[in-house]
PDB file of C-alpha atoms in Angstrom:
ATOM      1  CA  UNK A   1     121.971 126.339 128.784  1.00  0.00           C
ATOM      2  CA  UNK A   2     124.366 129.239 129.289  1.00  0.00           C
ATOM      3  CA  UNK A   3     127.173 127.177 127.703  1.00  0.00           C
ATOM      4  CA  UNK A   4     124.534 127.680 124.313  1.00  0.00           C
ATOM      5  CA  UNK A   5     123.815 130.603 124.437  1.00  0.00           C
ATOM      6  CA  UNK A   6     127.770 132.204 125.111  1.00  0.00           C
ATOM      7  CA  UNK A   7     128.633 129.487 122.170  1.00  0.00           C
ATOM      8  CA  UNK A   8     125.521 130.864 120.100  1.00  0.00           C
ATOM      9  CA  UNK A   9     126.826 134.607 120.442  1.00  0.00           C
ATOM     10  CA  UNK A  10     130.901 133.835 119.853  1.00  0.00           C
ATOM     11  CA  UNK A  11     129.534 131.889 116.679  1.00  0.00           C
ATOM     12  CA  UNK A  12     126.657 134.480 115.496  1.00  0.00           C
ATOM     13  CA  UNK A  13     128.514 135.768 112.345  1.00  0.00           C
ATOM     14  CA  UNK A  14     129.110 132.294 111.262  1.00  0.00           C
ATOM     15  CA  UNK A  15     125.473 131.005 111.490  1.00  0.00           C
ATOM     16  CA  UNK A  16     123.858 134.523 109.770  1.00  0.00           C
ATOM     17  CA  UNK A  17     126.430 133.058 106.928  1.00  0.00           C
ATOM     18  CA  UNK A  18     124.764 129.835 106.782  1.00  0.00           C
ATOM     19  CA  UNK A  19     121.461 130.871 107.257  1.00  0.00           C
ATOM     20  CA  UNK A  20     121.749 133.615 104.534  1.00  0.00           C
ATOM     21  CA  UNK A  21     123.468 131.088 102.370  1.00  0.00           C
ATOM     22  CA  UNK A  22     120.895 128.515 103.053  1.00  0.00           C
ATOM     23  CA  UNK A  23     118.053 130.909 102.123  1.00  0.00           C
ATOM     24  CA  UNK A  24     119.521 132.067  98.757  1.00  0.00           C
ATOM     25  CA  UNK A  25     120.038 128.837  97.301  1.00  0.00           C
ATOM     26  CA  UNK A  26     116.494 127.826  98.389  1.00  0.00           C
ATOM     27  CA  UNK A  27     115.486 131.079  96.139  1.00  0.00           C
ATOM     28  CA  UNK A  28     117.706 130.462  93.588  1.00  0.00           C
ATOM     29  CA  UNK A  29     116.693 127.134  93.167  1.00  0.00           C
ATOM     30  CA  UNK A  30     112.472 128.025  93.440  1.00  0.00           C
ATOM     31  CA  UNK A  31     113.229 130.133  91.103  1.00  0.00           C
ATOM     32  CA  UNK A  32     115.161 128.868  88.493  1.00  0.00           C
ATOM     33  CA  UNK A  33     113.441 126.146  86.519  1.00  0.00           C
ATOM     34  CA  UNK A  34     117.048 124.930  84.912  1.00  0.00           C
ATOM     35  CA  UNK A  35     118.513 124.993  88.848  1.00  0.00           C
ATOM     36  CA  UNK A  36     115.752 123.727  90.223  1.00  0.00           C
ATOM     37  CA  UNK A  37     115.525 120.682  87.937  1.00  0.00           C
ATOM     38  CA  UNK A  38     118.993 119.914  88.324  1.00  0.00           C
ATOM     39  CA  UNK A  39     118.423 120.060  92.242  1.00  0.00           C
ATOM     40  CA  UNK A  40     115.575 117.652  92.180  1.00  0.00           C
ATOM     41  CA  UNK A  41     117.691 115.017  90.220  1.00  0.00           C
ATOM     42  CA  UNK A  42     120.565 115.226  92.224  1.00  0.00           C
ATOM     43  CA  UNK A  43     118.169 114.860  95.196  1.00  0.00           C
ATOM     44  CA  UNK A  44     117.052 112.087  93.504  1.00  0.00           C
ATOM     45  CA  UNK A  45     120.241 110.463  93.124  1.00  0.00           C
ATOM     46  CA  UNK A  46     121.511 111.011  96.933  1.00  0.00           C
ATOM     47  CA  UNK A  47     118.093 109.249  97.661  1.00  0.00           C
ATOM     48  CA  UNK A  48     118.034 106.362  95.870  1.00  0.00           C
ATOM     49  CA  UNK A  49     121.594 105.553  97.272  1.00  0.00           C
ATOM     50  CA  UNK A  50     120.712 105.594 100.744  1.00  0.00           C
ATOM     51  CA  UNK A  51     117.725 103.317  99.639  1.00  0.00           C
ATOM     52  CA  UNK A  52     120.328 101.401  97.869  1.00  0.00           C
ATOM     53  CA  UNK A  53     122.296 101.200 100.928  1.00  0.00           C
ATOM     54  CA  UNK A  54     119.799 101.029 103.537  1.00  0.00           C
ATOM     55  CA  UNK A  55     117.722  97.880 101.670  1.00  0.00           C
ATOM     56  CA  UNK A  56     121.390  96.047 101.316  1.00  0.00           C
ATOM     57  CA  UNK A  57     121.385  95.377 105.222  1.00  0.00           C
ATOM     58  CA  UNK A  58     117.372  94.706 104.706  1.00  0.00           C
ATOM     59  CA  UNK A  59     117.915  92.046 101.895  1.00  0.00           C
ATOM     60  CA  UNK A  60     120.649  90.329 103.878  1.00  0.00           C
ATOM     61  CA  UNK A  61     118.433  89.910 106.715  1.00  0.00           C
ATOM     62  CA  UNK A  62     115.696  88.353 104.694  1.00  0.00           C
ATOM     63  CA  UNK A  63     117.684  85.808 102.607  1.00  0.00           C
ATOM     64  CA  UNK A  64     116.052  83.078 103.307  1.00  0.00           C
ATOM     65  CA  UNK A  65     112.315  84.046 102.849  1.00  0.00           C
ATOM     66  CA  UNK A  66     114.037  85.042  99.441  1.00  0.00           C
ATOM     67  CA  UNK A  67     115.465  81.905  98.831  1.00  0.00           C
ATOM     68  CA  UNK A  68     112.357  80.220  99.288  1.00  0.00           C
ATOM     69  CA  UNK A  69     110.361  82.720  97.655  1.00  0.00           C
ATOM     70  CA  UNK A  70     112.768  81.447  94.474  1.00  0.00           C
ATOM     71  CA  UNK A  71     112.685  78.252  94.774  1.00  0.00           C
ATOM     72  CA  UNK A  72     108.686  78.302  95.065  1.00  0.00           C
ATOM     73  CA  UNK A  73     108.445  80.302  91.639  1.00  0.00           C
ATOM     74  CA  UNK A  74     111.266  77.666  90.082  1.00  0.00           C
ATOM     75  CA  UNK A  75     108.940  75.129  90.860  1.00  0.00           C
ATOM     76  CA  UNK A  76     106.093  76.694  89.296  1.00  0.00           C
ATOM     77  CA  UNK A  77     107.981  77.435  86.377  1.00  0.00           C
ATOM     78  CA  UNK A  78     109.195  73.616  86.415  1.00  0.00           C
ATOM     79  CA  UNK A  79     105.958  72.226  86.731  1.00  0.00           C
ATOM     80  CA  UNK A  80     105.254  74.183  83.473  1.00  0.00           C
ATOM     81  CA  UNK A  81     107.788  73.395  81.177  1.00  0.00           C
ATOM     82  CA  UNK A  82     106.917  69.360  82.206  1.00  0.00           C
ATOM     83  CA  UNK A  83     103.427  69.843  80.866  1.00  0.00           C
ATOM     84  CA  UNK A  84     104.738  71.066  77.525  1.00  0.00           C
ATOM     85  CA  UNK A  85     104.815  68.505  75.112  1.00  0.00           C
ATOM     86  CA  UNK A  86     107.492  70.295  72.314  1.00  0.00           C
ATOM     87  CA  UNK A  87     110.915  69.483  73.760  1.00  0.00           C
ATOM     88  CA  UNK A  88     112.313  70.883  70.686  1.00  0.00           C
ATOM     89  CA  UNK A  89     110.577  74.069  71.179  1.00  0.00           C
ATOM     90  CA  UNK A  90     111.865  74.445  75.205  1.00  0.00           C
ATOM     91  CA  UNK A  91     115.469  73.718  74.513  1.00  0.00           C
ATOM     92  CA  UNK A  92     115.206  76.736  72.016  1.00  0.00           C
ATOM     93  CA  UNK A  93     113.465  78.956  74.275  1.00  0.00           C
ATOM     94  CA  UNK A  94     116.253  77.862  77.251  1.00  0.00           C
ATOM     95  CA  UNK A  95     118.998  78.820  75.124  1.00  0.00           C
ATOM     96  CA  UNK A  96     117.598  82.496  74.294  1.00  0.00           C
ATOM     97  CA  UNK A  97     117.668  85.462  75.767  1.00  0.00           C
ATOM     98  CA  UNK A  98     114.482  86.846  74.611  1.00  0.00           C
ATOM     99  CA  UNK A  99     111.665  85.680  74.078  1.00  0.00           C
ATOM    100  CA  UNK A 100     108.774  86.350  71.516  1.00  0.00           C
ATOM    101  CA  UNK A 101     105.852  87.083  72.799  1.00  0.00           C
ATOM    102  CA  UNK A 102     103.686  91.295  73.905  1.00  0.00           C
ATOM    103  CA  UNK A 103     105.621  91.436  77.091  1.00  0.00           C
ATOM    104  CA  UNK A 104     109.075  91.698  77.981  1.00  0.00           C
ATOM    105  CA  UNK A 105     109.633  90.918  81.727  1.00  0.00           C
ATOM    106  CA  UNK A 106     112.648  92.710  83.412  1.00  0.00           C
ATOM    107  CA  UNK A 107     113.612  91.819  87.402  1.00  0.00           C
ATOM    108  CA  UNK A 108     114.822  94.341  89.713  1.00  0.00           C
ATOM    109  CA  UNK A 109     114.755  94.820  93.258  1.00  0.00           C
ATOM    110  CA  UNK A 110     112.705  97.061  95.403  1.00  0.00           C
ATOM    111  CA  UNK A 111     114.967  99.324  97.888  1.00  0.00           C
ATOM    112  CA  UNK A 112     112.117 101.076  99.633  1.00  0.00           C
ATOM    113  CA  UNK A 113     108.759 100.288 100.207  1.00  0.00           C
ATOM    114  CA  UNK A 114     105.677 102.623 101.930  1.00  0.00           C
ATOM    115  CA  UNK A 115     102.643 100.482 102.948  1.00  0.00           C
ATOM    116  CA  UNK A 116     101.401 102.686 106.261  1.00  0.00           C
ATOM    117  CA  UNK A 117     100.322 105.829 104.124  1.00  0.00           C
ATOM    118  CA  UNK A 118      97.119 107.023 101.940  1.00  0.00           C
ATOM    119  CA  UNK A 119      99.338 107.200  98.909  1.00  0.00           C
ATOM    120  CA  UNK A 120     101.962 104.673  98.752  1.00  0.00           C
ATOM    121  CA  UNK A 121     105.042 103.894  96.704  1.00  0.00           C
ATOM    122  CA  UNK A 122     108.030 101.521  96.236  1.00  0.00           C
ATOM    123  CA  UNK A 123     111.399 102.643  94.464  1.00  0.00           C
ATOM    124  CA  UNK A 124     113.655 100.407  92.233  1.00  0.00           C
ATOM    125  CA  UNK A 125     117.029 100.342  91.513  1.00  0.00           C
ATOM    126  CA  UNK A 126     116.211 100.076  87.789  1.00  0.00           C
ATOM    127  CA  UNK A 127     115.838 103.140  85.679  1.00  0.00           C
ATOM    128  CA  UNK A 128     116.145 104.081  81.783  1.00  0.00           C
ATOM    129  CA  UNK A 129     119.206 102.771  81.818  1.00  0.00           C
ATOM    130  CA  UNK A 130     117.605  99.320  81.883  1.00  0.00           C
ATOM    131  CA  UNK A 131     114.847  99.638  79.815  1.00  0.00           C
ATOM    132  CA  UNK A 132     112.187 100.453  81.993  1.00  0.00           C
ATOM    133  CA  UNK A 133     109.974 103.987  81.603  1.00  0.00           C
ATOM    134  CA  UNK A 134     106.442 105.181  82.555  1.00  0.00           C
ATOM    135  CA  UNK A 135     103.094 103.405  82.613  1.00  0.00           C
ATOM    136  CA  UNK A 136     105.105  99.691  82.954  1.00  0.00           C
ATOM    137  CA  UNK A 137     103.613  97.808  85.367  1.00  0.00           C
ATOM    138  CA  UNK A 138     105.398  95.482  87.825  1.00  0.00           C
ATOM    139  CA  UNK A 139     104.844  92.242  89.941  1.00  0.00           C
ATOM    140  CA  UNK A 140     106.035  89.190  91.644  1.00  0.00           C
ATOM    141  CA  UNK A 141     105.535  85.321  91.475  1.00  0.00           C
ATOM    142  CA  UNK A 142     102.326  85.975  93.673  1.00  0.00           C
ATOM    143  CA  UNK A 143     100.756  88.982  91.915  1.00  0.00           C
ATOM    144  CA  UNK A 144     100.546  92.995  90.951  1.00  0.00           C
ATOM    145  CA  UNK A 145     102.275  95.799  93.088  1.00  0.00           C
ATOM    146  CA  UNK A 146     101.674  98.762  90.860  1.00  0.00           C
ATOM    147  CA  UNK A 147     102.732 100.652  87.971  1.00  0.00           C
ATOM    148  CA  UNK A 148     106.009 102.906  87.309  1.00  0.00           C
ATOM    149  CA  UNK A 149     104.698 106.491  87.515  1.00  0.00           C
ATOM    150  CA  UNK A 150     108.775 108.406  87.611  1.00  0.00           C
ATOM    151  CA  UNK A 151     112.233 107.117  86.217  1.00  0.00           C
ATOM    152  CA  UNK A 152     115.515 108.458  86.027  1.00  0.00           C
ATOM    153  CA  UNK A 153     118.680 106.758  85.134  1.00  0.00           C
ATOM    154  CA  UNK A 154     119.521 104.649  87.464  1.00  0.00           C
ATOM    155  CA  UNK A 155     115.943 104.284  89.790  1.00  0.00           C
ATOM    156  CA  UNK A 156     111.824 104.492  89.440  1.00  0.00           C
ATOM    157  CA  UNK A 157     109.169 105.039  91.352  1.00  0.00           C
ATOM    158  CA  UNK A 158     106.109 103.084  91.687  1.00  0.00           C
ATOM    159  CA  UNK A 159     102.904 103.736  92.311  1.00  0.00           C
ATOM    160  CA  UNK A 160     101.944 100.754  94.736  1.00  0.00           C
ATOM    161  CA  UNK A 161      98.290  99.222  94.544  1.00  0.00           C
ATOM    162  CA  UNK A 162      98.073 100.608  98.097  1.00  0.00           C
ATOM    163  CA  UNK A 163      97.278 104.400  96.578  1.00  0.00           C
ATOM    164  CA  UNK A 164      94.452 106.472  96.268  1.00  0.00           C
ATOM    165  CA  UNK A 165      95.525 107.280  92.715  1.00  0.00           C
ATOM    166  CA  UNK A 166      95.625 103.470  91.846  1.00  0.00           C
ATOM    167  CA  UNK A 167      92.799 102.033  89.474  1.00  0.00           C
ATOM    168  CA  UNK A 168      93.691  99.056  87.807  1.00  0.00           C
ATOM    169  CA  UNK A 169      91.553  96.561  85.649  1.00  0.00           C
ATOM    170  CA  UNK A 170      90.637  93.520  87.574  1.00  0.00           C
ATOM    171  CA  UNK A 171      88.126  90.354  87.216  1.00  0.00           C
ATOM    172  CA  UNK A 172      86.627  87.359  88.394  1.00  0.00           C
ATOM    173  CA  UNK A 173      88.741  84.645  87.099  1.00  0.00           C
ATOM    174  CA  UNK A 174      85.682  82.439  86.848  1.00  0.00           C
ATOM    175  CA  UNK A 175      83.426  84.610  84.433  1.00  0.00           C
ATOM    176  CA  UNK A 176      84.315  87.768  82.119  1.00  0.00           C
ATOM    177  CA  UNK A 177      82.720  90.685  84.779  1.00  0.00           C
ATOM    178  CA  UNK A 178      84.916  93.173  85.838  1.00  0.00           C
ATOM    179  CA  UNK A 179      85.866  96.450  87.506  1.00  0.00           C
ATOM    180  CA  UNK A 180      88.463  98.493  88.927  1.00  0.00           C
ATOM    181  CA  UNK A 181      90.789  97.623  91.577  1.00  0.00           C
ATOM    182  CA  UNK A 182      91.315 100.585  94.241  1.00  0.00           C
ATOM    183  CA  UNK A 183      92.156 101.143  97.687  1.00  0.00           C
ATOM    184  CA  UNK A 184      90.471 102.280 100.848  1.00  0.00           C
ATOM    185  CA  UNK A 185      94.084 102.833 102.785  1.00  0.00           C
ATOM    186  CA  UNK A 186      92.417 101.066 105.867  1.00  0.00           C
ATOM    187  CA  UNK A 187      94.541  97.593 105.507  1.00  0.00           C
ATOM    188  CA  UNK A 188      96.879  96.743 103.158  1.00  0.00           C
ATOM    189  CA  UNK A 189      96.422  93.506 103.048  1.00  0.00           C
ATOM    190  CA  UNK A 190      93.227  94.299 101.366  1.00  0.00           C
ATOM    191  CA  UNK A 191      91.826  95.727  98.194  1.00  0.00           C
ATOM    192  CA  UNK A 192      88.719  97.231  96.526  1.00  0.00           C
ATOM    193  CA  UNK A 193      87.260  95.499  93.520  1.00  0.00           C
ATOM    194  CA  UNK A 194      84.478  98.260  92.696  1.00  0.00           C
ATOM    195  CA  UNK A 195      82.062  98.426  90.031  1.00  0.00           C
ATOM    196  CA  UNK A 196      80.939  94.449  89.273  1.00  0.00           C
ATOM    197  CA  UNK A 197      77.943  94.497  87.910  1.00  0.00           C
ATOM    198  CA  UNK A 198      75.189  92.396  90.522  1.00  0.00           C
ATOM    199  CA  UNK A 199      74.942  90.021  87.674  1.00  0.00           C
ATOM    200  CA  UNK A 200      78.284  88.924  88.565  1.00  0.00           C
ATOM    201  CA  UNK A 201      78.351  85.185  90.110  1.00  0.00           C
ATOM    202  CA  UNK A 202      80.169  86.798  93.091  1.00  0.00           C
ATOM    203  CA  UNK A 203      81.619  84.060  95.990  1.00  0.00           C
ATOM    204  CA  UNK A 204      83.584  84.226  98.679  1.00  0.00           C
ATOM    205  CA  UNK A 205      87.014  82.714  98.037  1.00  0.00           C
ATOM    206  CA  UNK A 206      87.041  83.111  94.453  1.00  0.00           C
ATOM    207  CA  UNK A 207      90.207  84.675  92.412  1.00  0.00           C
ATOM    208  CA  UNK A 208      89.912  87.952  91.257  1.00  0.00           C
ATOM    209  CA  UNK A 209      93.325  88.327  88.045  1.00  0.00           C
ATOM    210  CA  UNK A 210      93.612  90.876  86.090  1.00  0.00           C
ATOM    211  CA  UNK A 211      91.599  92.215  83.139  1.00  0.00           C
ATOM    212  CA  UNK A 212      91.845  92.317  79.519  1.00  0.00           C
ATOM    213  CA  UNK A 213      91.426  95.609  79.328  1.00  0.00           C
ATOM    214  CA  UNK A 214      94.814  97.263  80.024  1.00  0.00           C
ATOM    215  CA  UNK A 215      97.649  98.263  78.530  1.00  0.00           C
ATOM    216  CA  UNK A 216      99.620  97.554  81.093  1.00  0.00           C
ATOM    217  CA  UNK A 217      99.378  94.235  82.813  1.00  0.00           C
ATOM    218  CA  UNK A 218      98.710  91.067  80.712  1.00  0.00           C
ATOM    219  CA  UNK A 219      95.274  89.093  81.402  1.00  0.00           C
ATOM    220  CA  UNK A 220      95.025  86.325  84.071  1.00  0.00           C
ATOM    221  CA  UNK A 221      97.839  87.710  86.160  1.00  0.00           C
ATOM    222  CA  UNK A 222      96.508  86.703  90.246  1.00  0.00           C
ATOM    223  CA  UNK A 223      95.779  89.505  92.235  1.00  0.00           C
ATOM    224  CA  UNK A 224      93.829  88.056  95.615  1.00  0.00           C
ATOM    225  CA  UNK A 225      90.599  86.203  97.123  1.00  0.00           C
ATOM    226  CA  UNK A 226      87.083  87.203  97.760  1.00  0.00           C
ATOM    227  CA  UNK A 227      87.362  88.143 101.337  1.00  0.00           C
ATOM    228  CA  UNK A 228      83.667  89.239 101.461  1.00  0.00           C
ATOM    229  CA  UNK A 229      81.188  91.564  99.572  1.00  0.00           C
ATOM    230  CA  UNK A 230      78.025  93.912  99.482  1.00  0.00           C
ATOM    231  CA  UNK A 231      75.856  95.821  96.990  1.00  0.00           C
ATOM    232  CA  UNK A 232      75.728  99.615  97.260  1.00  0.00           C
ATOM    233  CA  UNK A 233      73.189 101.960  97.886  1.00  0.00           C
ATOM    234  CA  UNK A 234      70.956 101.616  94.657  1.00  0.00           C
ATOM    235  CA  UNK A 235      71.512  97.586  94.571  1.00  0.00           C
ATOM    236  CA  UNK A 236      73.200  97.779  90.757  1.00  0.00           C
ATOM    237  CA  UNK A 237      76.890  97.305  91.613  1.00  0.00           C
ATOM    238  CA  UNK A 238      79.235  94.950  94.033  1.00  0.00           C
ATOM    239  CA  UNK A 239      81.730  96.461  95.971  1.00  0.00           C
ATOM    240  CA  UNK A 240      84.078  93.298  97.020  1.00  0.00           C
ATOM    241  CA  UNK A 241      87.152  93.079  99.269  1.00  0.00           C
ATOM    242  CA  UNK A 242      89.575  90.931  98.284  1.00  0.00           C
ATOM    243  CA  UNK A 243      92.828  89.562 100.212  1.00  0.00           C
ATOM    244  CA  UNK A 244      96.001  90.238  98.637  1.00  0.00           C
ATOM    245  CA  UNK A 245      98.129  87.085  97.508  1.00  0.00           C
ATOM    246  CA  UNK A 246     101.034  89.353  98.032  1.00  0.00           C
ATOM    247  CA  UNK A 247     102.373  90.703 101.270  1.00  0.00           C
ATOM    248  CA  UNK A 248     102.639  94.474 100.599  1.00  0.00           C
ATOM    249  CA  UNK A 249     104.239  95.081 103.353  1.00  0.00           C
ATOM    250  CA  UNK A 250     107.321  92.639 102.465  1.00  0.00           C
ATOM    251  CA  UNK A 251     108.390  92.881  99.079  1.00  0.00           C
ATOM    252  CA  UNK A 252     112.275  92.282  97.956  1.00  0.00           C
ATOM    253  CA  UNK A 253     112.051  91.483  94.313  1.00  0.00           C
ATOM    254  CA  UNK A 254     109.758  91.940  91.687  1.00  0.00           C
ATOM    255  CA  UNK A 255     109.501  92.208  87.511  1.00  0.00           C
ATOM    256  CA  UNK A 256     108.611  94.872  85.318  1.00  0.00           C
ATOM    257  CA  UNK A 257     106.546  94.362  82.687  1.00  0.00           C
ATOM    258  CA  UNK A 258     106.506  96.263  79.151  1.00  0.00           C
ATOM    259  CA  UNK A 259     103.830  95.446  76.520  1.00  0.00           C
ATOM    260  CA  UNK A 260     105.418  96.057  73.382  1.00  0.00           C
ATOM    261  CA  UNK A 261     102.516  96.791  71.138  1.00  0.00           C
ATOM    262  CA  UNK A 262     101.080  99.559  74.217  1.00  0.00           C
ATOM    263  CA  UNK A 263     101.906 102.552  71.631  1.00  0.00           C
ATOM    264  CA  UNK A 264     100.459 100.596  68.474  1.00  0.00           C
ATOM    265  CA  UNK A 265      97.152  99.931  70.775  1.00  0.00           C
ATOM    266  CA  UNK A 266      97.060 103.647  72.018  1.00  0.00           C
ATOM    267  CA  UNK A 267      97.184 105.153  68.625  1.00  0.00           C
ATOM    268  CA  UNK A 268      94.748 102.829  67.295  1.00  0.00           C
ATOM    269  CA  UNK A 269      92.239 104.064  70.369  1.00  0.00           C
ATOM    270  CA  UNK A 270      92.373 107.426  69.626  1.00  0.00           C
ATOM    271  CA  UNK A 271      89.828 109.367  68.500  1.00  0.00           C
ATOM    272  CA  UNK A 272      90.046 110.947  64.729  1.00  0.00           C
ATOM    273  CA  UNK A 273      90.795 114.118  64.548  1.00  0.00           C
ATOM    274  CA  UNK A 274      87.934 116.262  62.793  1.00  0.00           C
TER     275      UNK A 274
END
């Protein structure tokens, strides 16, 4: 202890330096809006490498679950293109590299994930520079994990399905009731589907996909099983958990989807001015 403190006092100018320097660029940059902008992007930037770096080892520890992640979703997609009857019309679509259609799906790979919180997120390491921006939404093979909330260049932040800010349009895949898909942040293997109407033909086990009603995700896309259900207080609406197909606590790769027409549909939904 004495060896700190005699090492504390031959050092003191040297620290008050530090300290003093620490605390003026924490002022300058509070209060500087040009500084402080530039501080949070290169923050940003030193972040997202270490995530870069740190889900590298990650990745290569989890190959294999990968692997057969890939080839599960290769069959699927297989199984698809054997039902189609228009050979002429798959050999044109495998030679593209686009495809016509609202969406455009873009992969990328998650390099940090938070599952344990109120408010989670992942981060990609796929910004503007590939296309992607705010209010896309983005999932696997076995269903949603959220929409992109924050981009930069080179990474973006999404807000996972496992967030108290997350309400996303979800219904049963048997019938057209619906409601909005939220979180508790009790497990996260398991969702909120609130607001279904009682007249809903609710069961246990059934498959709750995405609505119709956003912007953002294209209808039919799987999100999870009834787990189990009950009316609320005045007996009018459901409130149903349901299981997660995906593992939220285990996700490597996804895709990011953009609908194309999202602005065209938003301007058309706007009120007229008066």
């Amino acid at each position: 202890m004495q060896q700190i403190f005699n090492f504390l006092i031959r050092n003191k100018n040297s620290i008050l330096f530090l300290f003093l320097f620490a605390v003026s660029i924490f002022l300058t940059v509070q209060n500087h809006s040009f500084h402080k902008s530039r501080f949070i992007s290169s923050a940003n930037w030193v972040t997202g490498g270490v995530y870069s770096w740190s889900n590298g080892i990650n990745t290569y520890l989890n190959l294999e679950e990968y692997n057969e992640r890939l080839i599960a979703e290769n069959n699927q997609l297989r199984n698809i293109i054997s039902n189609m009857n228009d050979s002429i019309s798959i050999s044109k679509q495998l030679d593209s590299t686009s495809f016509e259609g609202d969406y455009i799906f873009r992969p990328s790979r998650v390099i940090n994930n938070n599952f344990a919180k109120i408010d989670n997120y992942l981060t990609l390491n796929r910004g503007e520079n590939s296309g992607i921006q705010k209010e896309f939404g983005v999932i696997t093979s076995q269903g949603i994990v959220g929409i992109v909330d924050r981009v930069n260049n080179k990474y973006s932040r999404v807000i996972s399905i496992l967030n108290s800010r997350s309400r996303i349009n979800a219904q049963l895949s048997s019938t057209n009731h619906f409601g909005s898909l939220v979180w508790n942040g009790e497990d996260p293997n398991i969702v909120q589907l609130i607001d279904v109407p009682r007249q809903a033909p609710v069961q246990k086990g059934d498959t709750i996909i995405t609505g119709g009603r956003s912007l953002i995700f294209p209808e039919g896309l799987p999100i999870g099983s009834i787990k189990d259900f009950t009316l609320d207080q005045t007996q009018s609406y459901y409130t149903i958990n349901i299981k997660l197909f995906n593992d939220m606590t285990n996700i490597g790769y996804v895709y990011v989807i953009e609908n194309i027409n999202k602005d065209e549909i938003k301007e058309l939904q706007e009120p007229d001015e008066q």
